Amino acid sequence: MVREAKSWMERTLPKTVSVETSLLAGLWPVAADRSSLESALLNLILNAQHAMAGHGKVTIEATNLYIDKPIIGAGKDELAPGRYVVLSVSDTGEGIKEEDLASVFEPFFTTKPPGSGSGLGLSMTIGFMRQSGGTIQVATERGVGTTFKLFFPVTTQKEQPARPEKSQAGLSGSGRSVLIAEDEVAVRDTLVAMLSRAGYRVTAATSGDEALKILQADPTFDLLLTDIVMPGRLQGTHLASAVKQLRADLPVIFMSGYASESTLQGTELNPDDTRLMKPVRRADLLAALANALRP
């Protein structure tokens, strides 16, 4: 999974950000949800890019570790002695401020202003690690960088055969066309890659204003997937209202990086609107599209 992630990271991150991997041969087996792990890694990479202001190096490491005494992770989680696989993501950024360190795993915490990205979003990552029976640790130094370590307990379960056809039943794009409005480059490119692999024909816009121009030129899209807060005149809800004047039947799915985006003045959602929290898990994204496009 890390090797595949490195491939899309090198395509989507700016050339001024280098990605290095160090993967131990013979890693012990762990049990974890792949989609959640992909989302966690994407989240950490986006945070690393932001911390480095688009210039620096990201290092991803995976290694085996035997713990002979309990250790404490984020949120006071305690790991019992035993065997673990540790996935680390390090950056050469500015580091996390001491006053922010205790808050980075809280739901909806962000150091970014509205319209500047999806925030840290680490509450989803720590929740995923707890569901996996592990935890996460963070080490940071101002002016040097930050390292997040994900601890996965070794499993004794036998690997279950993959069932992609059954699990993805009804989630194929089947050539239907989706317009994405998202201003954050890495998020936008990742969404395009996810949906393209699922069989959708995808067009991407960097703002609500650009998305509306695309729809005015070609109103035949099957669905609009839009961020709520974006630069420019049209926020996600404004874009949806304008689109309804062109295509009243066009399904719209909203995305937001933190809870307050959905209640900012002029961007309120209707009770029936579909909203996905970023970083969006692949399974949740495909399920939302399949539900919105259901006849």
Coordinates of C-alpha atoms in Angstrom, one line a residue:
M1 CA 0.0 0.0 0.0
V2 CA 2.9 2.4 0.8
R3 CA 4.5 1.7 -2.5
E4 CA 1.3 2.5 -4.4
A5 CA 0.8 5.6 -2.3
K6 CA 4.3 6.8 -3.1
S7 CA 3.4 6.6 -6.8
W8 CA 0.5 9.0 -6.5
M9 CA 2.2 11.2 -4.1
E10 CA 5.1 11.8 -6.5
R11 CA 2.5 12.8 -9.2
T12 CA 0.4 15.1 -7.0
L13 CA 2.9 16.7 -4.6
P14 CA 4.9 19.7 -5.9
K15 CA 8.3 19.0 -7.3
T16 CA 9.8 20.8 -4.4
V17 CA 8.6 18.0 -2.0
S18 CA 10.6 14.8 -2.2
V19 CA 9.3 11.5 -0.9
E20 CA 11.5 8.7 0.4
T21 CA 10.5 5.3 1.7
S22 CA 12.2 2.8 3.9
L23 CA 10.3 -0.5 4.1
L24 CA 11.7 -3.4 6.1
A25 CA 11.6 -6.7 4.2
G26 CA 9.6 -9.4 6.1
L27 CA 7.2 -7.1 7.9
W28 CA 5.0 -9.0 10.3
P29 CA 1.3 -9.3 9.4
V30 CA -1.3 -6.9 10.8
A31 CA -5.1 -6.6 10.4
A32 CA -6.3 -3.2 9.3
D33 CA -8.9 -1.7 7.0
R34 CA -7.1 -0.7 3.8
S35 CA -9.3 2.2 2.9
S36 CA -8.9 3.7 6.3
L37 CA -5.2 3.2 6.2
E38 CA -5.0 4.9 2.8
S39 CA -7.0 7.8 4.2
A40 CA -4.8 8.1 7.3
L41 CA -1.7 8.1 5.1
L42 CA -3.2 10.7 2.8
N43 CA -4.1 12.9 5.8
L44 CA -0.6 12.7 7.2
I45 CA 1.0 13.5 3.8
L46 CA -1.3 16.6 3.4
N47 CA -0.4 17.8 6.8
A48 CA 3.3 17.3 6.1
Q49 CA 3.1 19.3 2.9
H50 CA 1.3 22.1 4.7
A51 CA 3.9 22.1 7.5
M52 CA 6.7 22.4 5.0
A53 CA 5.0 25.1 3.0
G54 CA 5.5 23.0 -0.1
H55 CA 9.3 22.6 0.2
G56 CA 11.1 19.7 2.0
K57 CA 11.2 16.0 2.3
V58 CA 8.6 13.4 3.5
T59 CA 10.0 10.1 4.7
I60 CA 7.7 7.0 5.1
E61 CA 9.1 4.1 7.1
A62 CA 7.7 0.7 8.0
T63 CA 9.5 -1.6 10.5
N64 CA 8.9 -4.4 13.0
L65 CA 9.2 -3.5 16.7
Y66 CA 9.0 -5.6 19.9
I67 CA 7.9 -3.7 23.0
D68 CA 9.0 -5.3 26.3
K69 CA 7.1 -2.9 28.5
P70 CA 3.9 -0.8 28.1
I71 CA 4.1 2.5 26.2
I72 CA 1.7 5.4 26.2
G73 CA 0.5 6.8 22.9
A74 CA -1.6 9.9 22.1
G75 CA -4.8 10.3 24.1
K76 CA -3.1 8.3 26.9
D77 CA -3.6 5.1 25.0
E78 CA -1.5 2.3 26.5
L79 CA 0.1 -0.4 24.4
A80 CA 0.7 -3.7 26.0
P81 CA 4.1 -5.4 25.5
G82 CA 4.3 -7.5 22.3
R83 CA 5.0 -7.3 18.6
Y84 CA 4.0 -4.3 16.5
V85 CA 4.5 -3.0 13.0
V86 CA 5.3 0.7 13.1
L87 CA 4.4 3.0 10.1
S88 CA 6.1 6.4 10.4
V89 CA 5.6 9.6 8.4
S90 CA 8.2 12.3 8.9
D91 CA 8.5 15.8 7.5
T92 CA 11.2 18.5 7.5
G93 CA 8.6 21.2 8.3
E94 CA 8.3 23.9 11.0
G95 CA 7.2 21.5 13.7
I96 CA 4.0 21.7 15.9
K97 CA 3.7 24.6 18.4
E98 CA 3.8 23.4 22.0
E99 CA 0.4 25.0 22.7
D100 CA -1.1 23.1 19.8
L101 CA 0.4 19.7 20.5
A102 CA -2.2 18.7 23.0
S103 CA -5.1 19.5 20.6
V104 CA -4.0 18.0 17.3
F105 CA -6.0 14.8 17.9
E106 CA -9.2 16.6 18.9
P107 CA -12.2 16.5 16.5
F108 CA -12.3 19.4 14.0
F109 CA -9.1 21.0 15.4
T110 CA -7.3 23.0 12.7
T111 CA -4.5 25.5 12.4
K112 CA -5.8 26.7 9.0
P113 CA -8.3 29.5 8.3
P114 CA -11.5 28.7 6.4
G115 CA -10.8 28.1 2.7
S116 CA -7.2 27.1 3.3
G117 CA -7.5 23.4 3.4
S118 CA -8.9 20.5 5.5
G119 CA -7.0 21.0 8.7
L120 CA -5.2 18.4 10.6
G121 CA -8.1 15.9 10.8
L122 CA -6.1 13.6 13.1
S123 CA -9.1 12.6 15.2
M124 CA -10.1 10.3 12.3
T125 CA -6.6 8.8 12.3
I126 CA -6.4 8.1 16.0
G127 CA -9.9 6.6 15.9
F128 CA -8.8 4.3 13.1
M129 CA -5.7 3.3 15.1
R130 CA -7.8 2.5 18.2
Q131 CA -10.2 0.4 16.0
S132 CA -7.1 -1.5 14.8
G133 CA -5.9 -2.2 18.4
G134 CA -3.0 0.2 18.2
T135 CA -2.2 3.8 18.8
I136 CA -0.3 6.8 17.4
Q137 CA 2.6 8.8 18.7
V138 CA 3.9 12.2 17.6
A139 CA 7.4 13.7 18.0
T140 CA 8.0 17.2 16.9
E141 CA 10.7 19.9 17.2
R142 CA 10.3 23.5 16.1
G143 CA 12.3 24.3 13.0
V144 CA 13.3 20.6 12.5
G145 CA 10.1 18.7 11.7
T146 CA 7.5 16.2 12.9
T147 CA 7.1 12.4 12.9
F148 CA 3.9 10.5 13.4
K149 CA 4.2 6.8 14.3
L150 CA 1.3 4.4 13.8
F151 CA 1.6 1.3 15.9
F152 CA -0.2 -1.8 14.6
P153 CA -0.4 -5.0 16.7
V154 CA 0.8 -8.1 15.0
T155 CA -2.1 -10.5 14.1
T156 CA -2.3 -14.2 14.3
Q157 CA -5.2 -14.3 11.9
K158 CA -4.8 -15.9 8.5
E159 CA -5.1 -13.5 5.6
Q160 CA -8.6 -13.4 4.2
P161 CA -8.9 -13.6 0.4
A162 CA -9.8 -10.3 -1.2
R163 CA -13.4 -10.0 -2.5
P164 CA -13.3 -6.8 -4.5
E165 CA -16.1 -7.8 -6.8
K166 CA -18.5 -8.5 -4.0
S167 CA -17.5 -5.6 -1.8
Q168 CA -17.6 -3.1 -4.6
A169 CA -20.9 -4.4 -6.1
G170 CA -22.9 -1.4 -7.2
L171 CA -20.1 1.0 -6.6
S172 CA -18.6 1.1 -10.2
G173 CA -18.8 4.3 -12.0
S174 CA -19.7 2.6 -15.3
G175 CA -18.5 5.6 -17.3
R176 CA -20.7 8.2 -15.6
S177 CA -19.3 11.7 -15.4
V178 CA -18.4 13.6 -12.2
L179 CA -17.4 17.2 -11.8
I180 CA -15.2 17.9 -8.8
A181 CA -14.8 21.4 -7.3
E182 CA -11.9 21.4 -4.8
D183 CA -9.1 24.0 -4.3
E184 CA -6.5 21.9 -2.5
V185 CA -4.3 20.3 -5.1
A186 CA -3.4 17.1 -3.3
V187 CA -6.9 16.4 -2.2
R188 CA -8.3 17.2 -5.7
D189 CA -5.8 14.9 -7.5
T190 CA -6.4 12.1 -5.0
L191 CA -10.2 12.3 -5.5
V192 CA -9.7 12.2 -9.3
A193 CA -7.5 9.1 -9.0
M194 CA -10.0 7.4 -6.7
L195 CA -13.0 8.0 -8.9
S196 CA -11.1 7.3 -12.2
R197 CA -10.0 3.9 -10.8
A198 CA -13.6 3.2 -10.0
G199 CA -14.7 3.8 -13.6
Y200 CA -16.0 7.4 -13.4
R201 CA -15.1 10.0 -16.0
V202 CA -13.8 12.9 -13.9
T203 CA -13.4 16.6 -14.6
A204 CA -11.8 18.8 -11.9
A205 CA -12.2 22.5 -11.2
T206 CA -10.1 24.5 -8.7
S207 CA -13.0 26.7 -7.5
G208 CA -16.8 27.1 -7.6
D209 CA -16.5 29.8 -10.2
E210 CA -14.5 27.6 -12.5
A211 CA -16.9 24.6 -11.9
L212 CA -19.9 26.8 -12.9
K213 CA -18.3 27.8 -16.2
I214 CA -17.6 24.1 -17.0
L215 CA -21.2 23.2 -16.2
Q216 CA -22.5 26.1 -18.3
A217 CA -20.5 24.8 -21.2
D218 CA -21.5 21.2 -20.6
P219 CA -24.5 20.6 -18.4
T220 CA -24.5 16.8 -19.0
F221 CA -22.5 15.8 -15.9
D222 CA -24.1 13.0 -13.8
L223 CA -23.0 14.4 -10.4
L224 CA -21.2 17.4 -8.7
L225 CA -18.8 16.8 -5.9
T226 CA -17.8 20.0 -4.2
D227 CA -15.9 21.4 -1.3
I228 CA -17.9 23.8 0.9
V229 CA -15.4 26.6 1.5
M230 CA -13.3 27.6 -1.5
P231 CA -11.6 30.8 -2.8
G232 CA -13.5 32.9 -5.2
R233 CA -17.1 34.2 -5.4
L234 CA -19.0 30.8 -5.3
Q235 CA -18.7 28.7 -2.2
G236 CA -20.0 25.1 -2.4
T237 CA -23.6 25.8 -1.4
H238 CA -23.7 28.9 -3.8
L239 CA -22.4 26.7 -6.6
A240 CA -25.1 24.1 -5.9
S241 CA -27.8 26.8 -6.0
A242 CA -26.5 28.1 -9.3
V243 CA -26.2 24.6 -10.8
K244 CA -29.8 23.9 -9.9
Q245 CA -30.8 26.7 -12.2
L246 CA -29.1 24.8 -15.0
R247 CA -29.9 21.2 -13.9
A248 CA -32.5 20.8 -11.2
D249 CA -32.0 17.1 -11.2
L250 CA -28.2 17.1 -10.8
P251 CA -27.1 15.3 -7.6
V252 CA -24.7 17.3 -5.4
I253 CA -22.4 15.9 -2.7
F254 CA -20.6 18.3 -0.4
M255 CA -17.2 17.9 1.3
S256 CA -15.8 19.8 4.3
G257 CA -12.6 19.7 6.3
Y258 CA -14.1 20.6 9.7
A259 CA -17.5 21.1 11.2
S260 CA -17.7 24.9 11.2
E261 CA -17.5 25.0 7.4
S262 CA -21.1 23.8 7.2
T263 CA -22.4 26.7 9.4
L264 CA -20.4 29.6 8.1
Q265 CA -22.6 32.5 7.1
G266 CA -24.0 31.9 3.7
T267 CA -22.9 28.3 3.4
E268 CA -25.6 26.5 5.5
L269 CA -26.5 23.1 4.3
N270 CA -30.1 21.7 4.0
P271 CA -31.0 18.7 6.2
D272 CA -31.2 16.4 3.2
D273 CA -27.8 17.4 1.8
T274 CA -25.0 14.8 1.7
R275 CA -21.8 15.9 3.4
L276 CA -18.5 13.9 3.6
M277 CA -15.8 14.8 6.1
K278 CA -12.3 15.2 4.7
P279 CA -10.1 13.3 4.5
V280 CA -12.7 11.2 2.7
R281 CA -12.3 7.4 2.9
R282 CA -12.5 5.7 -0.5
A283 CA -15.3 3.4 0.6
D284 CA -17.4 6.3 1.9
L285 CA -16.8 8.3 -1.2
L286 CA -17.9 5.5 -3.6
A287 CA -20.9 4.6 -1.4
A288 CA -22.1 8.2 -1.4
L289 CA -21.8 8.5 -5.2
A290 CA -23.5 5.1 -5.7
N291 CA -26.4 6.2 -3.4
A292 CA -26.7 9.7 -5.1
L293 CA -26.8 8.1 -8.6
R294 CA -29.2 5.4 -7.7
P295 CA -32.2 5.5 -10.2

